[in-house]
mmCIF file with all atom_site columns, C-alpha atoms in Angstrom:
data_model
loop_
_atom_site.group_PDB
_atom_site.id
_atom_site.type_symbol
_atom_site.label_atom_id
_atom_site.label_alt_id
_atom_site.label_comp_id
_atom_site.label_asym_id
_atom_site.label_entity_id
_atom_site.label_seq_id
_atom_site.pdbx_PDB_ins_code
_atom_site.Cartn_x
_atom_site.Cartn_y
_atom_site.Cartn_z
_atom_site.occupancy
_atom_site.B_iso_or_equiv
_atom_site.pdbx_formal_charge
_atom_site.auth_seq_id
_atom_site.auth_comp_id
_atom_site.auth_asym_id
_atom_site.auth_atom_id
_atom_site.pdbx_PDB_model_num
ATOM 1   C CA . MET O 1 1   ? 8.063   13.697  -15.145 1.00 0.00 ? 172 MET O CA 1
ATOM 2   C CA . MET O 1 2   ? 4.914   15.684  -16.010 1.00 0.00 ? 173 MET O CA 1
ATOM 3   C CA . ILE O 1 3   ? 2.117   13.943  -17.873 1.00 0.00 ? 174 ILE O CA 1
ATOM 4   C CA . ASN O 1 4   ? 0.836   14.745  -21.348 1.00 0.00 ? 175 ASN O CA 1
ATOM 5   C CA . SER O 1 5   ? -2.827  15.249  -22.252 1.00 0.00 ? 176 SER O CA 1
ATOM 6   C CA . THR O 1 6   ? -3.364  11.602  -23.209 1.00 0.00 ? 177 THR O CA 1
ATOM 7   C CA . PHE O 1 7   ? -2.183  10.376  -19.842 1.00 0.00 ? 178 PHE O CA 1
ATOM 8   C CA . LEU O 1 8   ? -4.320  12.978  -18.069 1.00 0.00 ? 179 LEU O CA 1
ATOM 9   C CA . ILE O 1 9   ? -7.370  11.133  -19.383 1.00 0.00 ? 180 ILE O CA 1
ATOM 10  C CA . LEU O 1 10  ? -6.061  7.916   -17.851 1.00 0.00 ? 181 LEU O CA 1
ATOM 11  C CA . LEU O 1 11  ? -5.322  9.680   -14.592 1.00 0.00 ? 182 LEU O CA 1
ATOM 12  C CA . CYS O 1 12  ? -8.828  11.121  -14.339 1.00 0.00 ? 183 CYS O CA 1
ATOM 13  C CA . ALA O 1 13  ? -10.296 7.692   -15.017 1.00 0.00 ? 184 ALA O CA 1
ATOM 14  C CA . ALA O 1 14  ? -8.228  6.328   -12.155 1.00 0.00 ? 185 ALA O CA 1
ATOM 15  C CA . MET O 1 15  ? -9.464  8.829   -9.571  1.00 0.00 ? 186 MET O CA 1
ATOM 16  C CA . SER O 1 16  ? -11.505 6.161   -7.765  1.00 0.00 ? 187 SER O CA 1
ATOM 17  C CA . LEU O 1 17  ? -9.182  3.364   -8.809  1.00 0.00 ? 188 LEU O CA 1
ATOM 18  C CA . GLU O 1 18  ? -9.372  -0.024  -7.173  1.00 0.00 ? 189 GLU O CA 1
ATOM 19  C CA . THR O 1 19  ? -6.890  -2.749  -8.067  1.00 0.00 ? 190 THR O CA 1
ATOM 20  C CA . ARG O 1 20  ? -8.717  -5.925  -9.081  1.00 0.00 ? 191 ARG O CA 1
ATOM 21  C CA . ILE O 1 21  ? -6.735  -9.144  -9.094  1.00 0.00 ? 192 ILE O CA 1
ATOM 22  C CA . GLN O 1 22  ? -7.863  -12.052 -11.214 1.00 0.00 ? 193 GLN O CA 1
ATOM 23  C CA . PRO O 1 23  ? -5.632  -15.121 -10.801 1.00 0.00 ? 194 PRO O CA 1
ATOM 24  C CA . ASN O 1 24  ? -6.718  -16.765 -14.039 1.00 0.00 ? 195 ASN O CA 1
ATOM 25  C CA . ASN O 1 25  ? -5.424  -13.770 -15.961 1.00 0.00 ? 196 ASN O CA 1
ATOM 26  C CA . LYS O 1 26  ? -2.444  -13.047 -13.752 1.00 0.00 ? 197 LYS O CA 1
ATOM 27  C CA . PRO O 1 27  ? -0.375  -10.138 -15.073 1.00 0.00 ? 198 PRO O CA 1
ATOM 28  C CA . LYS O 1 28  ? 3.379   -10.224 -15.110 1.00 0.00 ? 199 LYS O CA 1
ATOM 29  C CA . LEU O 1 29  ? 4.997   -7.719  -12.790 1.00 0.00 ? 200 LEU O CA 1
ATOM 30  C CA . TYR O 1 30  ? 7.877   -5.584  -13.988 1.00 0.00 ? 201 TYR O CA 1
ATOM 31  C CA . TYR O 1 31  ? 11.078  -7.585  -13.786 1.00 0.00 ? 202 TYR O CA 1
ATOM 32  C CA . ALA O 1 32  ? 12.661  -5.457  -11.040 1.00 0.00 ? 203 ALA O CA 1
ATOM 33  C CA . LEU O 1 33  ? 9.548   -5.762  -8.863  1.00 0.00 ? 204 LEU O CA 1
ATOM 34  C CA . ASN O 1 34  ? 9.417   -9.514  -9.336  1.00 0.00 ? 205 ASN O CA 1
ATOM 35  C CA . GLN O 1 35  ? 13.019  -9.744  -8.144  1.00 0.00 ? 206 GLN O CA 1
ATOM 36  C CA . TYR O 1 36  ? 12.272  -7.393  -5.254  1.00 0.00 ? 207 TYR O CA 1
ATOM 37  C CA . LEU O 1 37  ? 9.318   -9.472  -4.054  1.00 0.00 ? 208 LEU O CA 1
ATOM 38  C CA . GLU O 1 38  ? 11.267  -12.709 -4.314  1.00 0.00 ? 209 GLU O CA 1
ATOM 39  C CA . LYS O 1 39  ? 13.794  -11.144 -1.957  1.00 0.00 ? 210 LYS O CA 1
ATOM 40  C CA . ALA O 1 40  ? 11.041  -9.879  0.354   1.00 0.00 ? 211 ALA O CA 1
ATOM 41  C CA . ASP O 1 41  ? 9.471   -13.337 0.433   1.00 0.00 ? 212 ASP O CA 1
ATOM 42  C CA . LYS O 1 42  ? 12.736  -14.807 1.691   1.00 0.00 ? 213 LYS O CA 1
ATOM 43  C CA . ASN O 1 43  ? 12.966  -12.114 4.376   1.00 0.00 ? 214 ASN O CA 1
ATOM 44  C CA . ALA O 1 44  ? 9.867   -13.142 6.390   1.00 0.00 ? 215 ALA O CA 1
ATOM 45  C CA . GLY O 1 45  ? 11.933  -15.047 8.968   1.00 0.00 ? 216 GLY O CA 1
ATOM 46  C CA . PRO O 1 46  ? 12.955  -11.964 10.993  1.00 0.00 ? 217 PRO O CA 1
ATOM 47  C CA . ILE O 1 47  ? 9.319   -10.935 11.580  1.00 0.00 ? 218 ILE O CA 1
ATOM 48  C CA . SER O 1 48  ? 8.770   -11.320 15.328  1.00 0.00 ? 219 SER O CA 1
ATOM 49  C CA . PRO O 1 49  ? 6.077   -13.666 16.696  1.00 0.00 ? 220 PRO O CA 1
ATOM 50  C CA . GLU O 1 50  ? 4.265   -10.679 18.214  1.00 0.00 ? 221 GLU O CA 1
ATOM 51  C CA . ARG O 1 51  ? 4.277   -8.852  14.910  1.00 0.00 ? 222 ARG O CA 1
ATOM 52  C CA . LYS O 1 52  ? 3.070   -11.934 13.081  1.00 0.00 ? 223 LYS O CA 1
ATOM 53  C CA . GLU O 1 53  ? 0.012   -12.067 15.368  1.00 0.00 ? 224 GLU O CA 1
ATOM 54  C CA . ASP O 1 54  ? -1.056  -8.638  14.140  1.00 0.00 ? 225 ASP O CA 1
ATOM 55  C CA . LEU O 1 55  ? -0.332  -9.516  10.520  1.00 0.00 ? 226 LEU O CA 1
ATOM 56  C CA . LEU O 1 56  ? -2.262  -12.776 10.817  1.00 0.00 ? 227 LEU O CA 1
ATOM 57  C CA . GLU O 1 57  ? -5.299  -10.774 11.914  1.00 0.00 ? 228 GLU O CA 1
ATOM 58  C CA . LEU O 1 58  ? -5.182  -9.029  8.558   1.00 0.00 ? 229 LEU O CA 1
ATOM 59  C CA . ALA O 1 59  ? -4.659  -12.343 6.748   1.00 0.00 ? 230 ALA O CA 1
ATOM 60  C CA . ALA O 1 60  ? -7.717  -13.748 8.525   1.00 0.00 ? 231 ALA O CA 1
ATOM 61  C CA . PHE O 1 61  ? -9.850  -10.816 7.377   1.00 0.00 ? 232 PHE O CA 1
ATOM 62  C CA . ILE O 1 62  ? -8.759  -11.275 3.778   1.00 0.00 ? 233 ILE O CA 1
ATOM 63  C CA . SER O 1 63  ? -9.460  -15.001 3.941   1.00 0.00 ? 234 SER O CA 1
ATOM 64  C CA . ALA O 1 64  ? -12.890 -14.508 5.514   1.00 0.00 ? 235 ALA O CA 1
ATOM 65  C CA . GLN O 1 65  ? -13.920 -11.994 2.858   1.00 0.00 ? 236 GLN O CA 1
ATOM 66  C CA . SER O 1 66  ? -12.790 -14.354 0.123   1.00 0.00 ? 237 SER O CA 1
ATOM 67  C CA . LYS O 1 67  ? -14.687 -17.315 1.576   1.00 0.00 ? 238 LYS O CA 1
ATOM 68  C CA . ALA O 1 68  ? -17.793 -15.157 1.816   1.00 0.00 ? 239 ALA O CA 1
ATOM 69  C CA . GLY O 1 69  ? -17.462 -14.301 -1.869  1.00 0.00 ? 240 GLY O CA 1
ATOM 70  C CA . LYS O 1 70  ? -16.854 -10.640 -1.117  1.00 0.00 ? 241 LYS O CA 1
ATOM 71  C CA . GLN O 1 71  ? -14.461 -8.112  -2.530  1.00 0.00 ? 242 GLN O CA 1
ATOM 72  C CA . THR O 1 72  ? -11.686 -7.545  0.020   1.00 0.00 ? 243 THR O CA 1
ATOM 73  C CA . GLN O 1 73  ? -11.292 -3.826  0.660   1.00 0.00 ? 244 GLN O CA 1
ATOM 74  C CA . LEU O 1 74  ? -8.204  -2.659  2.563   1.00 0.00 ? 245 LEU O CA 1
ATOM 75  C CA . THR O 1 75  ? -7.763  0.971   3.602   1.00 0.00 ? 246 THR O CA 1
ATOM 76  C CA . PHE O 1 76  ? -4.327  1.885   4.967   1.00 0.00 ? 247 PHE O CA 1
ATOM 77  C CA . ILE O 1 77  ? -4.467  4.854   7.335   1.00 0.00 ? 248 ILE O CA 1
ATOM 78  C CA . CYS O 1 78  ? -1.836  7.171   8.787   1.00 0.00 ? 249 CYS O CA 1
ATOM 79  C CA . THR O 1 79  ? -1.999  10.766  9.983   1.00 0.00 ? 250 THR O CA 1
ATOM 80  C CA . HIS O 1 80  ? -1.103  12.670  6.809   1.00 0.00 ? 251 HIS O CA 1
ATOM 81  C CA . ASN O 1 81  ? -1.538  9.994   4.112   1.00 0.00 ? 252 ASN O CA 1
ATOM 82  C CA . SER O 1 82  ? 1.901   10.918  2.822   1.00 0.00 ? 253 SER O CA 1
ATOM 83  C CA . ARG O 1 83  ? 4.255   7.996   3.488   1.00 0.00 ? 254 ARG O CA 1
ATOM 84  C CA . ARG O 1 84  ? 3.417   4.739   5.282   1.00 0.00 ? 255 ARG O CA 1
ATOM 85  C CA . SER O 1 85  ? -0.221  4.455   4.237   1.00 0.00 ? 256 SER O CA 1
ATOM 86  C CA . HIS O 1 86  ? 0.726   4.840   0.566   1.00 0.00 ? 257 HIS O CA 1
ATOM 87  C CA . LEU O 1 87  ? 3.469   2.235   0.914   1.00 0.00 ? 258 LEU O CA 1
ATOM 88  C CA . GLY O 1 88  ? 0.937   -0.120  2.501   1.00 0.00 ? 259 GLY O CA 1
ATOM 89  C CA . GLN O 1 89  ? -1.655  0.462   -0.217  1.00 0.00 ? 260 GLN O CA 1
ATOM 90  C CA . VAL O 1 90  ? 0.822   -0.047  -3.045  1.00 0.00 ? 261 VAL O CA 1
ATOM 91  C CA . TRP O 1 91  ? 2.659   -3.066  -1.626  1.00 0.00 ? 262 TRP O CA 1
ATOM 92  C CA . ALA O 1 92  ? -0.544  -4.869  -0.590  1.00 0.00 ? 263 ALA O CA 1
ATOM 93  C CA . ALA O 1 93  ? -1.939  -4.578  -4.115  1.00 0.00 ? 264 ALA O CA 1
ATOM 94  C CA . THR O 1 94  ? 1.374   -5.578  -5.658  1.00 0.00 ? 265 THR O CA 1
ATOM 95  C CA . ALA O 1 95  ? 1.865   -8.573  -3.364  1.00 0.00 ? 266 ALA O CA 1
ATOM 96  C CA . ALA O 1 96  ? -1.663  -9.783  -4.080  1.00 0.00 ? 267 ALA O CA 1
ATOM 97  C CA . THR O 1 97  ? -1.039  -9.546  -7.800  1.00 0.00 ? 268 THR O CA 1
ATOM 98  C CA . TRP O 1 98  ? 2.310   -11.306 -7.505  1.00 0.00 ? 269 TRP O CA 1
ATOM 99  C CA . LEU O 1 99  ? 0.691   -14.209 -5.647  1.00 0.00 ? 270 LEU O CA 1
ATOM 100 C CA . GLY O 1 100 ? -2.391  -14.332 -7.868  1.00 0.00 ? 271 GLY O CA 1
ATOM 101 C CA . ILE O 1 101 ? -4.889  -13.576 -5.090  1.00 0.00 ? 272 ILE O CA 1
ATOM 102 C CA . GLU O 1 102 ? -8.209  -12.418 -6.469  1.00 0.00 ? 273 GLU O CA 1
ATOM 103 C CA . ASN O 1 103 ? -10.588 -9.601  -5.594  1.00 0.00 ? 274 ASN O CA 1
ATOM 104 C CA . ILE O 1 104 ? -8.261  -7.408  -3.539  1.00 0.00 ? 275 ILE O CA 1
ATOM 105 C CA . THR O 1 105 ? -8.809  -3.646  -3.598  1.00 0.00 ? 276 THR O CA 1
ATOM 106 C CA . THR O 1 106 ? -6.490  -1.309  -1.730  1.00 0.00 ? 277 THR O CA 1
ATOM 107 C CA . PHE O 1 107 ? -6.910  2.286   -0.656  1.00 0.00 ? 278 PHE O CA 1
ATOM 108 C CA . SER O 1 108 ? -5.260  4.794   1.669   1.00 0.00 ? 279 SER O CA 1
ATOM 109 C CA . GLY O 1 109 ? -6.182  7.870   3.655   1.00 0.00 ? 280 GLY O CA 1
ATOM 110 C CA . GLY O 1 110 ? -5.233  10.044  6.597   1.00 0.00 ? 281 GLY O CA 1
ATOM 111 C CA . THR O 1 111 ? -6.789  11.794  9.547   1.00 0.00 ? 282 THR O CA 1
ATOM 112 C CA . GLU O 1 112 ? -5.942  14.934  7.559   1.00 0.00 ? 283 GLU O CA 1
ATOM 113 C CA . ALA O 1 113 ? -4.893  15.610  3.969   1.00 0.00 ? 284 ALA O CA 1
ATOM 114 C CA . THR O 1 114 ? -1.507  17.107  3.120   1.00 0.00 ? 285 THR O CA 1
ATOM 115 C CA . ALA O 1 115 ? 0.432   15.681  0.142   1.00 0.00 ? 286 ALA O CA 1
ATOM 116 C CA . CYS O 1 116 ? 1.954   12.371  -0.859  1.00 0.00 ? 287 CYS O CA 1
ATOM 117 C CA . ASN O 1 117 ? 5.606   12.904  -0.030  1.00 0.00 ? 288 ASN O CA 1
ATOM 118 C CA . PRO O 1 118 ? 7.882   12.716  -3.087  1.00 0.00 ? 289 PRO O CA 1
ATOM 119 C CA . ARG O 1 119 ? 10.391  10.691  -1.033  1.00 0.00 ? 290 ARG O CA 1
ATOM 120 C CA . THR O 1 120 ? 7.759   7.949   -0.821  1.00 0.00 ? 291 THR O CA 1
ATOM 121 C CA . ILE O 1 121 ? 7.402   7.922   -4.586  1.00 0.00 ? 292 ILE O CA 1
ATOM 122 C CA . ALA O 1 122 ? 11.177  7.936   -5.028  1.00 0.00 ? 293 ALA O CA 1
ATOM 123 C CA . ALA O 1 123 ? 11.457  4.840   -2.822  1.00 0.00 ? 294 ALA O CA 1
ATOM 124 C CA . LEU O 1 124 ? 8.801   3.084   -4.907  1.00 0.00 ? 295 LEU O CA 1
ATOM 125 C CA . GLU O 1 125 ? 10.652  4.004   -8.091  1.00 0.00 ? 296 GLU O CA 1
ATOM 126 C CA . ARG O 1 126 ? 13.882  2.565   -6.700  1.00 0.00 ? 297 ARG O CA 1
ATOM 127 C CA . ALA O 1 127 ? 12.003  -0.658  -5.969  1.00 0.00 ? 298 ALA O CA 1
ATOM 128 C CA . GLY O 1 128 ? 10.917  -0.933  -9.616  1.00 0.00 ? 299 GLY O CA 1
ATOM 129 C CA . PHE O 1 129 ? 7.574   0.871   -9.928  1.00 0.00 ? 300 PHE O CA 1
ATOM 130 C CA . LYS O 1 130 ? 6.901   3.270   -12.783 1.00 0.00 ? 301 LYS O CA 1
ATOM 131 C CA . THR O 1 131 ? 5.303   6.571   -11.817 1.00 0.00 ? 302 THR O CA 1
ATOM 132 C CA . THR O 1 132 ? 3.844   9.635   -13.470 1.00 0.00 ? 303 THR O CA 1
ATOM 133 C CA . LYS O 1 133 ? 2.964   12.890  -11.705 1.00 0.00 ? 304 LYS O CA 1
ATOM 134 C CA . ALA O 1 134 ? 0.148   15.392  -12.200 1.00 0.00 ? 305 ALA O CA 1
ATOM 135 C CA . GLY O 1 135 ? -0.213  18.627  -10.223 1.00 0.00 ? 306 GLY O CA 1
ATOM 136 C CA . GLU O 1 136 ? 1.961   20.369  -7.644  1.00 0.00 ? 307 GLU O CA 1
ATOM 137 C CA . THR O 1 137 ? 0.203   21.331  -4.382  1.00 0.00 ? 308 THR O CA 1
ATOM 138 C CA . ASN O 1 138 ? -1.214  17.872  -3.647  1.00 0.00 ? 309 ASN O CA 1
ATOM 139 C CA . PRO O 1 139 ? 0.108   15.985  -6.669  1.00 0.00 ? 310 PRO O CA 1
ATOM 140 C CA . LYS O 1 140 ? -1.460  12.803  -7.945  1.00 0.00 ? 311 LYS O CA 1
ATOM 141 C CA . TYR O 1 141 ? 0.967   10.020  -8.771  1.00 0.00 ? 312 TYR O CA 1
ATOM 142 C CA . ALA O 1 142 ? -0.020  7.155   -11.046 1.00 0.00 ? 313 ALA O CA 1
ATOM 143 C CA . VAL O 1 143 ? 1.989   4.176   -9.766  1.00 0.00 ? 314 VAL O CA 1
ATOM 144 C CA . SER O 1 144 ? 2.284   1.176   -12.119 1.00 0.00 ? 315 SER O CA 1
ATOM 145 C CA . PHE O 1 145 ? 3.560   -2.283  -11.218 1.00 0.00 ? 316 PHE O CA 1
ATOM 146 C CA . ALA O 1 146 ? 2.569   -4.356  -14.251 1.00 0.00 ? 317 ALA O CA 1
ATOM 147 C CA . ASP O 1 147 ? 1.489   -3.976  -17.848 1.00 0.00 ? 318 ASP O CA 1
ATOM 148 C CA . GLY O 1 148 ? -2.204  -4.640  -18.341 1.00 0.00 ? 319 GLY O CA 1
ATOM 149 C CA . ILE O 1 149 ? -3.318  -3.208  -14.977 1.00 0.00 ? 320 ILE O CA 1
ATOM 150 C CA . ALA O 1 150 ? -4.379  0.402   -14.465 1.00 0.00 ? 321 ALA O CA 1
ATOM 151 C CA . PRO O 1 151 ? -1.993  2.267   -12.148 1.00 0.00 ? 322 PRO O CA 1
ATOM 152 C CA . LEU O 1 152 ? -2.721  2.936   -8.519  1.00 0.00 ? 323 LEU O CA 1
ATOM 153 C CA . LEU O 1 153 ? -3.440  6.592   -7.843  1.00 0.00 ? 324 LEU O CA 1
ATOM 154 C CA . CYS O 1 154 ? -1.528  8.014   -4.875  1.00 0.00 ? 325 CYS O CA 1
ATOM 155 C CA . PHE O 1 155 ? -2.427  11.412  -3.421  1.00 0.00 ? 326 PHE O CA 1
ATOM 156 C CA . SER O 1 156 ? -3.157  12.669  0.075   1.00 0.00 ? 327 SER O CA 1
ATOM 157 C CA . LYS O 1 157 ? -6.769  12.538  1.275   1.00 0.00 ? 328 LYS O CA 1
ATOM 158 C CA . LYS O 1 158 ? -8.757  11.759  4.404   1.00 0.00 ? 329 LYS O CA 1
ATOM 159 C CA . TYR O 1 159 ? -9.658  8.147   5.057   1.00 0.00 ? 330 TYR O CA 1
ATOM 160 C CA . ASN O 1 160 ? -13.353 8.919   4.492   1.00 0.00 ? 331 ASN O CA 1
ATOM 161 C CA . ASP O 1 161 ? -12.695 10.412  1.052   1.00 0.00 ? 332 ASP O CA 1
ATOM 162 C CA . PRO O 1 162 ? -15.537 9.632   -1.389  1.00 0.00 ? 333 PRO O CA 1
ATOM 163 C CA . GLY O 1 163 ? -13.148 7.485   -3.435  1.00 0.00 ? 334 GLY O CA 1
ATOM 164 C CA . ASN O 1 164 ? -12.527 5.177   -0.476  1.00 0.00 ? 335 ASN O CA 1
ATOM 165 C CA . PRO O 1 165 ? -14.952 2.489   0.712   1.00 0.00 ? 336 PRO O CA 1
ATOM 166 C CA . ALA O 1 166 ? -17.574 3.616   3.235   1.00 0.00 ? 337 ALA O CA 1
ATOM 167 C CA . SER O 1 167 ? -18.428 0.147   4.545   1.00 0.00 ? 338 SER O CA 1
ATOM 168 C CA . ASP O 1 168 ? -17.236 -3.456  4.718   1.00 0.00 ? 339 ASP O CA 1
ATOM 169 C CA . PHE O 1 169 ? -13.512 -2.703  4.676   1.00 0.00 ? 340 PHE O CA 1
ATOM 170 C CA . ALA O 1 170 ? -10.519 -3.282  6.938   1.00 0.00 ? 341 ALA O CA 1
ATOM 171 C CA . ALA O 1 171 ? -9.004  -0.131  8.421   1.00 0.00 ? 342 ALA O CA 1
ATOM 172 C CA . ILE O 1 172 ? -5.281  -0.781  8.742   1.00 0.00 ? 343 ILE O CA 1
ATOM 173 C CA . MET O 1 173 ? -3.621  1.691   11.074  1.00 0.00 ? 344 MET O CA 1
ATOM 174 C CA . THR O 1 174 ? -0.032  2.213   9.934   1.00 0.00 ? 345 THR O CA 1
ATOM 175 C CA . CYS O 1 175 ? 1.009   4.847   12.475  1.00 0.00 ? 346 CYS O CA 1
ATOM 176 C CA . SER O 1 176 ? 0.601   5.015   16.242  1.00 0.00 ? 347 SER O CA 1
ATOM 177 C CA . GLN O 1 177 ? -0.723  8.591   16.189  1.00 0.00 ? 348 GLN O CA 1
ATOM 178 C CA . ALA O 1 178 ? -3.620  7.776   13.867  1.00 0.00 ? 349 ALA O CA 1
ATOM 179 C CA . ASP O 1 179 ? -4.184  4.569   15.831  1.00 0.00 ? 350 ASP O CA 1
ATOM 180 C CA . LYS O 1 180 ? -4.522  6.581   19.048  1.00 0.00 ? 351 LYS O CA 1
ATOM 181 C CA . ASN O 1 181 ? -6.620  9.402   17.590  1.00 0.00 ? 352 ASN O CA 1
ATOM 182 C CA . CYS O 1 182 ? -9.071  7.176   15.692  1.00 0.00 ? 353 CYS O CA 1
ATOM 183 C CA . PRO O 1 183 ? -10.251 4.403   18.016  1.00 0.00 ? 354 PRO O CA 1
ATOM 184 C CA . ILE O 1 184 ? -13.309 3.955   15.790  1.00 0.00 ? 355 ILE O CA 1
ATOM 185 C CA . ILE O 1 185 ? -13.339 4.062   11.990  1.00 0.00 ? 356 ILE O CA 1
ATOM 186 C CA . PRO O 1 186 ? -16.957 4.397   10.793  1.00 0.00 ? 357 PRO O CA 1
ATOM 187 C CA . GLY O 1 187 ? -17.991 1.678   8.357   1.00 0.00 ? 358 GLY O CA 1
ATOM 188 C CA . ALA O 1 188 ? -14.981 -0.552  8.977   1.00 0.00 ? 359 ALA O CA 1
ATOM 189 C CA . SER O 1 189 ? -15.643 -4.259  9.447   1.00 0.00 ? 360 SER O CA 1
ATOM 190 C CA . ALA O 1 190 ? -12.228 -4.650  11.039  1.00 0.00 ? 361 ALA O CA 1
ATOM 191 C CA . ARG O 1 191 ? -9.691  -2.288  12.565  1.00 0.00 ? 362 ARG O CA 1
ATOM 192 C CA . ILE O 1 192 ? -6.148  -3.662  12.580  1.00 0.00 ? 363 ILE O CA 1
ATOM 193 C CA . SER O 1 193 ? -3.125  -1.910  14.041  1.00 0.00 ? 364 SER O CA 1
ATOM 194 C CA . ILE O 1 194 ? 0.213   -2.568  12.318  1.00 0.00 ? 365 ILE O CA 1
ATOM 195 C CA . PRO O 1 195 ? 2.196   0.637   12.914  1.00 0.00 ? 366 PRO O CA 1
ATOM 196 C CA . TYR O 1 196 ? 5.503   1.359   11.223  1.00 0.00 ? 367 TYR O CA 1
ATOM 197 C CA . GLU O 1 197 ? 8.260   3.757   12.195  1.00 0.00 ? 368 GLU O CA 1
ATOM 198 C CA . ASP O 1 198 ? 7.921   6.963   10.201  1.00 0.00 ? 369 ASP O CA 1
ATOM 199 C CA . PRO O 1 199 ? 10.725  7.324   7.615   1.00 0.00 ? 370 PRO O CA 1
ATOM 200 C CA . LYS O 1 200 ? 10.272  11.067  8.025   1.00 0.00 ? 371 LYS O CA 1
ATOM 201 C CA . VAL O 1 201 ? 12.809  10.878  10.880  1.00 0.00 ? 372 VAL O CA 1
ATOM 202 C CA . SER O 1 202 ? 15.581  10.807  8.263   1.00 0.00 ? 373 SER O CA 1
ATOM 203 C CA . ASP O 1 203 ? 14.300  13.572  5.990   1.00 0.00 ? 374 ASP O CA 1
ATOM 204 C CA . ASN O 1 204 ? 17.087  15.893  4.834   1.00 0.00 ? 375 ASN O CA 1
ATOM 205 C CA . THR O 1 205 ? 19.820  13.693  6.282   1.00 0.00 ? 376 THR O CA 1
ATOM 206 C CA . PRO O 1 206 ? 22.435  11.480  4.586   1.00 0.00 ? 377 PRO O CA 1
ATOM 207 C CA . ASP O 1 207 ? 20.340  8.441   5.604   1.00 0.00 ? 378 ASP O CA 1
ATOM 208 C CA . GLU O 1 208 ? 17.155  9.657   3.933   1.00 0.00 ? 379 GLU O CA 1
ATOM 209 C CA . ALA O 1 209 ? 17.033  7.264   0.959   1.00 0.00 ? 380 ALA O CA 1
ATOM 210 C CA . LYS O 1 210 ? 18.285  4.344   3.058   1.00 0.00 ? 381 LYS O CA 1
ATOM 211 C CA . THR O 1 211 ? 15.548  4.862   5.668   1.00 0.00 ? 382 THR O CA 1
ATOM 212 C CA . TYR O 1 212 ? 12.775  5.106   3.072   1.00 0.00 ? 383 TYR O CA 1
ATOM 213 C CA . ASP O 1 213 ? 14.082  2.016   1.277   1.00 0.00 ? 384 ASP O CA 1
ATOM 214 C CA . GLU O 1 214 ? 14.197  0.069   4.552   1.00 0.00 ? 385 GLU O CA 1
ATOM 215 C CA . ARG O 1 215 ? 10.613  1.017   5.403   1.00 0.00 ? 386 ARG O CA 1
ATOM 216 C CA . SER O 1 216 ? 9.446   0.183   1.903   1.00 0.00 ? 387 SER O CA 1
ATOM 217 C CA . PHE O 1 217 ? 11.138  -3.218  2.058   1.00 0.00 ? 388 PHE O CA 1
ATOM 218 C CA . GLN O 1 218 ? 9.706   -3.930  5.513   1.00 0.00 ? 389 GLN O CA 1
ATOM 219 C CA . ILE O 1 219 ? 6.179   -3.179  4.334   1.00 0.00 ? 390 ILE O CA 1
ATOM 220 C CA . ALA O 1 220 ? 6.671   -5.213  1.153   1.00 0.00 ? 391 ALA O CA 1
ATOM 221 C CA . THR O 1 221 ? 7.940   -8.154  3.213   1.00 0.00 ? 392 THR O CA 1
ATOM 222 C CA . GLU O 1 222 ? 4.988   -8.015  5.584   1.00 0.00 ? 393 GLU O CA 1
ATOM 223 C CA . MET O 1 223 ? 2.402   -7.653  2.829   1.00 0.00 ? 394 MET O CA 1
ATOM 224 C CA . VAL O 1 224 ? 3.828   -10.713 1.059   1.00 0.00 ? 395 VAL O CA 1
ATOM 225 C CA . PHE O 1 225 ? 3.624   -12.599 4.366   1.00 0.00 ? 396 PHE O CA 1
ATOM 226 C CA . VAL O 1 226 ? 0.007   -11.497 4.871   1.00 0.00 ? 397 VAL O CA 1
ATOM 227 C CA . MET O 1 227 ? -1.100  -12.478 1.381   1.00 0.00 ? 398 MET O CA 1
ATOM 228 C CA . LYS O 1 228 ? 0.620   -15.873 1.543   1.00 0.00 ? 399 LYS O CA 1
ATOM 229 C CA . GLU O 1 229 ? -1.001  -16.597 4.905   1.00 0.00 ? 400 GLU O CA 1
ATOM 230 C CA . ALA O 1 230 ? -4.408  -15.511 3.593   1.00 0.00 ? 401 ALA O CA 1
ATOM 231 C CA . ALA O 1 231 ? -4.036  -17.887 0.645   1.00 0.00 ? 402 ALA O CA 1
ATOM 232 C CA . LYS O 1 232 ? -3.332  -20.819 2.984   1.00 0.00 ? 403 LYS O CA 1
ATOM 233 C CA . ARG O 1 233 ? -6.599  -20.512 4.915   1.00 0.00 ? 404 ARG O CA 1
#
């Protein structure tokens, strides 16, 4: 739905939004999301040992930042910043909140800017997120997962957008093309490759929603795994 003038103020304030997690004041996720993450948590078994090695690299970065007393900044990167990078940004922040992990900020970007695909937002809505849209050409979606926390702002932008961190962050490569084309991410303290199959392969087919939901659930499952592993260290 389109936003009203009151919400536009909130949206503008969220333009450089970073999700801050404070475990001593842990918000309660929307009921559907809580149920979704409980299911994702139980689904970690099928993650392959090889895949877990890559995910544990991300967990180690999060743990190291926490032990150093630093804010953990995670930037999820894919080519167009339209699907997988947004799913990574949103699920990482949500999983951290769900587990009560503090000082996590999540961002996303691409090697080029296009638009956040509405199919991505639809998949998040089916999972239990609440969203509001502003604009048409490159719309900005406010994505909420809990009362009491400002929404994440999802729109397509380059990974070096002024709203994203310029230093001391982990660059998380969520697609093989961006991984190949960007061997070096300026300012990144870590560069971690965890590519996902692009749900775009099912666009405009009968399997479209199913494919997006599967990718969303896979990313949610892996972000829960990462955050739980980070908390153990």
